[in-house]
CSV table of C-alpha atoms in Angstrom, one decimal:
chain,number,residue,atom,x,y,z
Y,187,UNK,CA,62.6,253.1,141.6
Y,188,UNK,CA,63.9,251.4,138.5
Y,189,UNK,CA,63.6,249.4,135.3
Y,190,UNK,CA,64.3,246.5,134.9
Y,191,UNK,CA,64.1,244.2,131.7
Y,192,UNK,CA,62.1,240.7,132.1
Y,193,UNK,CA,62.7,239.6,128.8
Y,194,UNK,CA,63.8,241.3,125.3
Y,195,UNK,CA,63.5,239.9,121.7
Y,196,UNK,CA,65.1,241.1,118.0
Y,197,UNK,CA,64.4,239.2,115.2
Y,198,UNK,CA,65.3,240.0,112.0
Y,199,UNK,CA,62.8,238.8,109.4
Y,200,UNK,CA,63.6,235.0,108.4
Y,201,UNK,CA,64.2,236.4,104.3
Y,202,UNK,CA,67.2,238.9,105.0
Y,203,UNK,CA,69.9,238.2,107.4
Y,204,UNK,CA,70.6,241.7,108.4
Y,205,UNK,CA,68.5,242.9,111.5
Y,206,UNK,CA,67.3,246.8,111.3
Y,207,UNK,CA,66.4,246.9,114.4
Y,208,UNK,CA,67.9,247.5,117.4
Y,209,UNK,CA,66.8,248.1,121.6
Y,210,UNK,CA,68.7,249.0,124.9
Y,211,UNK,CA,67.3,248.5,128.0
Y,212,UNK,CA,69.2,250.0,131.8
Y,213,UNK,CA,67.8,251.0,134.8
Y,214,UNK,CA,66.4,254.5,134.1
Y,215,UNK,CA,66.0,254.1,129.8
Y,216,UNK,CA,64.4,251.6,127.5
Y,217,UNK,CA,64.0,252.1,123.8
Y,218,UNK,CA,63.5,250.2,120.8
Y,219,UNK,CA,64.9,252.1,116.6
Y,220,UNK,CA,62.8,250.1,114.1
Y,221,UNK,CA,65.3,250.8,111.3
Y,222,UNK,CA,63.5,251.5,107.3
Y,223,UNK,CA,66.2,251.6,104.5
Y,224,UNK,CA,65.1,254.1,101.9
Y,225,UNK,CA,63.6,253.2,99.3
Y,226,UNK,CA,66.2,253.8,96.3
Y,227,UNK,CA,69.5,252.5,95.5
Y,228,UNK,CA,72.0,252.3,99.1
Y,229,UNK,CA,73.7,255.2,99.5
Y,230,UNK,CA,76.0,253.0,102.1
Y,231,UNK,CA,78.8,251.3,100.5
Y,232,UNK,CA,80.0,247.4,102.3
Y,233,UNK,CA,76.9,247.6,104.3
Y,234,UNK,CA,74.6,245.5,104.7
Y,235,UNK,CA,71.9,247.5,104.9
Y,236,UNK,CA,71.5,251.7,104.8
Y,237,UNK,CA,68.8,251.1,108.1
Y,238,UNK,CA,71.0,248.7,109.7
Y,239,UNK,CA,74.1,251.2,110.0
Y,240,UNK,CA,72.2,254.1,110.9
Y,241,UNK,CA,70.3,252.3,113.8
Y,242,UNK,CA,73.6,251.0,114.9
Y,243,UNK,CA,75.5,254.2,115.1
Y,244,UNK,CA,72.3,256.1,115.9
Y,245,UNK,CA,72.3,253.6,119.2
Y,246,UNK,CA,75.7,254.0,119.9
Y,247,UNK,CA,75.7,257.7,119.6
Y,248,UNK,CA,72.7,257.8,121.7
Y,249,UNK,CA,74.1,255.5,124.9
Y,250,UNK,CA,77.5,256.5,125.0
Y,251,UNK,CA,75.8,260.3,125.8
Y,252,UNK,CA,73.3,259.1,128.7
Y,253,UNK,CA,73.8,260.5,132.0
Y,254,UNK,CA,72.4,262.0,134.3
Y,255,UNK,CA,73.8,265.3,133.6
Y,256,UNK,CA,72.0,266.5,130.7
Y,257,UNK,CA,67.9,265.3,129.3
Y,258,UNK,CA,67.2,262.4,127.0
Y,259,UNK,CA,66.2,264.8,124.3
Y,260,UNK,CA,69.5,266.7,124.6
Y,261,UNK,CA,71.7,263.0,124.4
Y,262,UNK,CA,68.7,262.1,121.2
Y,263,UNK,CA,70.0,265.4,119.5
Y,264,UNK,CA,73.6,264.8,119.7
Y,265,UNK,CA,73.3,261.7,118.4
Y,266,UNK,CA,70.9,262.5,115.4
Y,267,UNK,CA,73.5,265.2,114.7
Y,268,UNK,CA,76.7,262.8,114.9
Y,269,UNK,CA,75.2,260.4,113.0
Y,270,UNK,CA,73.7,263.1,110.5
Y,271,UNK,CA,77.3,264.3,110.2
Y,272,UNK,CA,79.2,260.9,108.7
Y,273,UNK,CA,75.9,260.3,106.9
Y,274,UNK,CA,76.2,263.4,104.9
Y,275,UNK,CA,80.0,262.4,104.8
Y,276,UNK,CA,79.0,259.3,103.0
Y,277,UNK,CA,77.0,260.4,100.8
Y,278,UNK,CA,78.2,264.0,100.2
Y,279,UNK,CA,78.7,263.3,96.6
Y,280,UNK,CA,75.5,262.0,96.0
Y,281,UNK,CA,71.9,264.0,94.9
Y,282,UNK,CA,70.0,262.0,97.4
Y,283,UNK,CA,66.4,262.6,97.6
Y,284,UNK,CA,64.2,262.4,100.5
Y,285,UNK,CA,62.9,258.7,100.1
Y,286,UNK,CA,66.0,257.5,99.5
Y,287,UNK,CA,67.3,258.2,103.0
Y,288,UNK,CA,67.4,255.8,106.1
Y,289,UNK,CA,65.2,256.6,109.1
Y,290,UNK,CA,63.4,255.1,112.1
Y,291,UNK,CA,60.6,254.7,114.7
Y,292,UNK,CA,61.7,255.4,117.6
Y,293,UNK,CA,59.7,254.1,121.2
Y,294,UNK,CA,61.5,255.1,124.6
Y,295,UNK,CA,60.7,255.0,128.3
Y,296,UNK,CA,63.2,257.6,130.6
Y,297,UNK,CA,62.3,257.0,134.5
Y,298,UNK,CA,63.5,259.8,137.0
Y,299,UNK,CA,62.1,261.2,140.2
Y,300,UNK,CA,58.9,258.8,139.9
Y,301,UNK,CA,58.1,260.3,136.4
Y,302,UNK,CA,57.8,258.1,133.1
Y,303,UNK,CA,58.9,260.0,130.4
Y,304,UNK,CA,57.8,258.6,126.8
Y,305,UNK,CA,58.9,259.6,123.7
Y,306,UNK,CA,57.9,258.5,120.2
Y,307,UNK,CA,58.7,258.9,116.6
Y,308,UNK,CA,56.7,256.6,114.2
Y,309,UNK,CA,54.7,253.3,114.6
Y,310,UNK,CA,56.4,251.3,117.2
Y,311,UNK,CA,54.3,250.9,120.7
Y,312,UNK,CA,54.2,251.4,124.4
Y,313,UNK,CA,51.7,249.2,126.8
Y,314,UNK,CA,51.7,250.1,130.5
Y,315,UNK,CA,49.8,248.3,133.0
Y,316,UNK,CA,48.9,250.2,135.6
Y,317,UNK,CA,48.6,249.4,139.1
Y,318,UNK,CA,44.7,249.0,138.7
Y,319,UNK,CA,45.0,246.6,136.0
Y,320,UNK,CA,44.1,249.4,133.2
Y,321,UNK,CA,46.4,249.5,130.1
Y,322,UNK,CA,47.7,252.3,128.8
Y,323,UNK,CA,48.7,253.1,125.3
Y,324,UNK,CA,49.6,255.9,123.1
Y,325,UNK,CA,47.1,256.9,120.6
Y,326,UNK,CA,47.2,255.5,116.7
Y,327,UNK,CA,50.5,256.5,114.7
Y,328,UNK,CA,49.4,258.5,111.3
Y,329,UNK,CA,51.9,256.1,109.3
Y,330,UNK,CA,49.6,254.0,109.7
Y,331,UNK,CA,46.7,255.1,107.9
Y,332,UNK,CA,49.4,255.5,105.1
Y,333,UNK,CA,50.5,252.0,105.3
Y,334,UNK,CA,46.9,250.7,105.5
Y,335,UNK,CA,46.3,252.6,102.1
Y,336,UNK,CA,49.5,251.1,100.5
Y,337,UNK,CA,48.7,247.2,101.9
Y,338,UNK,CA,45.2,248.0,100.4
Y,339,UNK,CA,46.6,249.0,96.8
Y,340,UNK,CA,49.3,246.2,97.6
Y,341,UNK,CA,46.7,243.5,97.8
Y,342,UNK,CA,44.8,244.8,94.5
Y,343,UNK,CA,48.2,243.9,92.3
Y,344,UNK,CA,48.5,240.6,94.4
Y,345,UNK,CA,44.8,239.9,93.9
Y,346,UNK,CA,45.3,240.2,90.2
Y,347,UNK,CA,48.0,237.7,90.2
Y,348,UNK,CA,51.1,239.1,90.2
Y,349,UNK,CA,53.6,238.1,92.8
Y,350,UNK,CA,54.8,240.0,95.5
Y,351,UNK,CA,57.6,241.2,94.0
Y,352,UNK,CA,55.9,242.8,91.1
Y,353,UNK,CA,53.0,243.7,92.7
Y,354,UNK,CA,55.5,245.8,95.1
Y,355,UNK,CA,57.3,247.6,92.2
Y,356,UNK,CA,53.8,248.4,91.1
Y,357,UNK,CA,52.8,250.7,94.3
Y,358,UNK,CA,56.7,251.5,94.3
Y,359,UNK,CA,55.7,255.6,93.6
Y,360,UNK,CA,53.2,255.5,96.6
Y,361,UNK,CA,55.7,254.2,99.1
Y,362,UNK,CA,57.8,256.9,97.9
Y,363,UNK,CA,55.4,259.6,97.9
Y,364,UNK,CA,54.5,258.3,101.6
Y,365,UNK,CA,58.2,258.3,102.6
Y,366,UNK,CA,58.5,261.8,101.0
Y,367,UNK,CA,56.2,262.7,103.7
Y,368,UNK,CA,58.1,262.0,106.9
Y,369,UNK,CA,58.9,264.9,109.1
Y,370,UNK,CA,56.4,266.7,107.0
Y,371,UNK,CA,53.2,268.4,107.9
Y,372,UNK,CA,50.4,266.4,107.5
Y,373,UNK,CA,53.1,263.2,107.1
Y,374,UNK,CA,54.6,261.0,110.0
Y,375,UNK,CA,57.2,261.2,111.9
Y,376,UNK,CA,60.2,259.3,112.2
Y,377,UNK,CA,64.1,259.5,112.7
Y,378,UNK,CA,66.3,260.4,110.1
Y,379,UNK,CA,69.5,262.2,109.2
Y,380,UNK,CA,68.6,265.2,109.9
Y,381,UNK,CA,67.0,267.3,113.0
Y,382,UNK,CA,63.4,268.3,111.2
Y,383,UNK,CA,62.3,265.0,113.7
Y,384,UNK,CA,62.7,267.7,116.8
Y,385,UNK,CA,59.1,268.9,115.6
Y,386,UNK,CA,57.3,265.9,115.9
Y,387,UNK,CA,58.4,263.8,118.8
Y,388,UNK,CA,55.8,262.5,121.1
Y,389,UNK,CA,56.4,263.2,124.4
Y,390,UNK,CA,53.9,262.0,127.3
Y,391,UNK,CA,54.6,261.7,131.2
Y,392,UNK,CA,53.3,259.1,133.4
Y,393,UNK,CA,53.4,258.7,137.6
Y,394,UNK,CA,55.6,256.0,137.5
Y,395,UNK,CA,54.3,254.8,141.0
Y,396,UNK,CA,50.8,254.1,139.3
Y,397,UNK,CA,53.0,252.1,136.3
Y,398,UNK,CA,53.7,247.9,137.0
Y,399,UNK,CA,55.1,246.7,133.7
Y,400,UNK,CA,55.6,248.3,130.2
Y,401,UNK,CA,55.9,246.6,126.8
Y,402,UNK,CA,57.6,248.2,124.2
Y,403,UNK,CA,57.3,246.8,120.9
Y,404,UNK,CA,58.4,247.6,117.1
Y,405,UNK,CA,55.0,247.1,114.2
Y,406,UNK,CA,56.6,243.7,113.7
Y,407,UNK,CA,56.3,242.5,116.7
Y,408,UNK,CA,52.5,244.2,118.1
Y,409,UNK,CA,51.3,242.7,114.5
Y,410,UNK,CA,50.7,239.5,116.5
Y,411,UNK,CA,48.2,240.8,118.5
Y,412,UNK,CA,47.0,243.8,116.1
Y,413,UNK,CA,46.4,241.6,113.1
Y,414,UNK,CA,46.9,237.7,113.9
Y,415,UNK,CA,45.1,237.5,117.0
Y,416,UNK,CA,48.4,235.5,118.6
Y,417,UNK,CA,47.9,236.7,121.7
Y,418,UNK,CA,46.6,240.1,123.5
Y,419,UNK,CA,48.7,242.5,125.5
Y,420,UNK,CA,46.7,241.9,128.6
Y,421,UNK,CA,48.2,238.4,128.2
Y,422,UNK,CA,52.0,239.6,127.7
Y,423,UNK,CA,51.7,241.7,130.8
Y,424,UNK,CA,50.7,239.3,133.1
Y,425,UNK,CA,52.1,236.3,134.9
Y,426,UNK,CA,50.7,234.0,132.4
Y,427,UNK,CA,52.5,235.7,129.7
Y,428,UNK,CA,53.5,233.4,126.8
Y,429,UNK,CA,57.4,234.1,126.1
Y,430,UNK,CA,58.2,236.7,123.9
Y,431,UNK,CA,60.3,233.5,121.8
Y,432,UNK,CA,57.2,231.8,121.8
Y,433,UNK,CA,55.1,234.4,120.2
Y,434,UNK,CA,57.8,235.3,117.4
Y,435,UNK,CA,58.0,231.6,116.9
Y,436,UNK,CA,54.3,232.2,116.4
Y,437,UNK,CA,54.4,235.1,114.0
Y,438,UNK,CA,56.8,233.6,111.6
Y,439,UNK,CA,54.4,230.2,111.3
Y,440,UNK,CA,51.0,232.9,111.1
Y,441,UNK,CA,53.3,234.8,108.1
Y,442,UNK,CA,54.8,231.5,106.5
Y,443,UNK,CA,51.1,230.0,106.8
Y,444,UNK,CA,49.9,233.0,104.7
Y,445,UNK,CA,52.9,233.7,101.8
Y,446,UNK,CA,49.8,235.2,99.4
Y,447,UNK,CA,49.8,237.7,101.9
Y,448,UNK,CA,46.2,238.0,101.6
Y,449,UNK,CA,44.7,236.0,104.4
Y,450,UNK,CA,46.7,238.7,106.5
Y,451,UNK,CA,47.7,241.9,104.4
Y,452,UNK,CA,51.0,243.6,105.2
Y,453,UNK,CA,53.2,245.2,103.1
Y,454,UNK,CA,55.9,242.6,103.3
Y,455,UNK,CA,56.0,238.3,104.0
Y,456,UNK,CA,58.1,239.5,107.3
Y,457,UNK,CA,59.3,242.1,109.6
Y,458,UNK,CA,62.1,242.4,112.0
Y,459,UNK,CA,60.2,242.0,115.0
Y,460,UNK,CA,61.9,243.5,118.9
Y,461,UNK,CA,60.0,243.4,121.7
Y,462,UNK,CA,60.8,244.5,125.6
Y,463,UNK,CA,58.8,243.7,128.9
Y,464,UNK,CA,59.5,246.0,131.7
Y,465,UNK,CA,58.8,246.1,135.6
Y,466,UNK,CA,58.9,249.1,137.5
Y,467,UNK,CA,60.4,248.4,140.5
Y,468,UNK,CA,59.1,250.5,143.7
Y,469,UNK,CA,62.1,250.1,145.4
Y,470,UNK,CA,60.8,252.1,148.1
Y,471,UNK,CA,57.9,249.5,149.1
């Protein structure tokens, strides 16, 4: 058996330039990093973005390990700790606090011996059809209960006329409180610099033999079907699937169509949005 990609998307939102996310996709691993700068002043000197280098490195640390000589959650570790050790380089001469830090969702598929291994950290998402035309998901993320909550106080400010970028300096100490929460009991869970993550990664197994495609998606992305009603999943996993192009294209009219941010509310006018559709090849058929 193996993976193997049918199409892939990363899009960084159409306002910044810089994408902070990033995916990989071989014949045995699949994962998307859905990078979140902190929220503070960069700690990352001639970068253009805190999120954006550690996703980069993060990936880089992370595929350059894979084998088949040691588990996914070993190569994860080294990685986090590499990338945790120039991070703290960087920034050793700096009182960072918690929310200030980079960090990321992590969603990744790891197929061996007929088993799908899962991981998560965060809000991005995994859709498996199954050979009997079920999908399977993982359950709700608790970020986003905390995101719904900040959206909700977001579109209060907006509501009351201010623009988006006041009205988002206005709910600025509950995105940091929420932040201040990650890798925390009762928070959310996400990558970071640091190994407190280890605690809280989702882990699930699957027969792959009962598994026909997976999509993997970052919050940017699955907002077309969560929230704009773009498309379904069903739809993306089937032959009459609408291109994964298609469907940004989609999401950037839906978002540009709606710049009160009302009509839809979201914490932001864009997201970088990564997608991944995957078949898992019986090879033994």
């Amino acid at each position: 058996m193996k993976l193997t990609c049918l199409e892939k998307v990363c899009v960084p939102a159409e306002q910044k330039k810089v994408n902070e996310d990033e995916l990989y996709c071989s014949e045995s691993v699949a994962f998307i990093l859905d990078g979140a700068t902190g929220l503070g002043e960069p700690l990352i000197n001639n970068e253009e973005s805190d999120a954006s280098w550690f996703v980069r490195n993060l990936k880089s640390f992370f595929t350059s390990r894979l084998n088949d000589n040691e588990s996914v959650e070993e190569s994860l570790f080294y990685a986090v700790k590499k990338t945790k050790y120039l991070f703290d380089e960087i920034t050793s001469k700096s009182d960072v606090r918690k929310f200030q830090v980079p960090s990321s969702g992590l969603i990744l598929v790891h197929l061996k011996d007929h088993t799908l291994s899962i991981h998560r950290l965060g809000d991005c998402e995994i859709y498996c059809l199954l050979e009997d035309g079920k999908i399977w998901t993982l359950p709700k993320s608790p970020l986003e209960s905390f995101d719904n909550h900040s959206i909700s106080l977001l579109q209060k400010e907006i509501a009351a006329g201010k623009p988006f970028s006041d009205a988002r300096k206005a709910i600025a100490p509950t995105l940091r409180r929420t932040r201040s929460k990650m890798n925390s009991p009762g928070g959310y869970s996400a990558l970071s610099p640091g190994l407190e993550y280890m605690k809280h990664l989702e882990t699930k197994k699957l027969d792959a033999k009962k598994v026909s495609k997976i999509l993997l998606c970052s919050d940017g992305f699955s907002i077309s079907f969560k929230q704009y009603g773009i498309c379904k999943v069903d739809d993306i996993l089937s032959s009459r699937a609408p291109s994964l192009k298609k469907i940004i294209k989609e999401i950037r009219k839906t978002e540009n169509d709606d710049k009160s941010l009302l009509k839809y509310p979201r914490l932001k006018p864009q997201d970088d949005a990564t997608a991944i559709i995957i078949e898992v090849e019986k090879l033994f058929q």
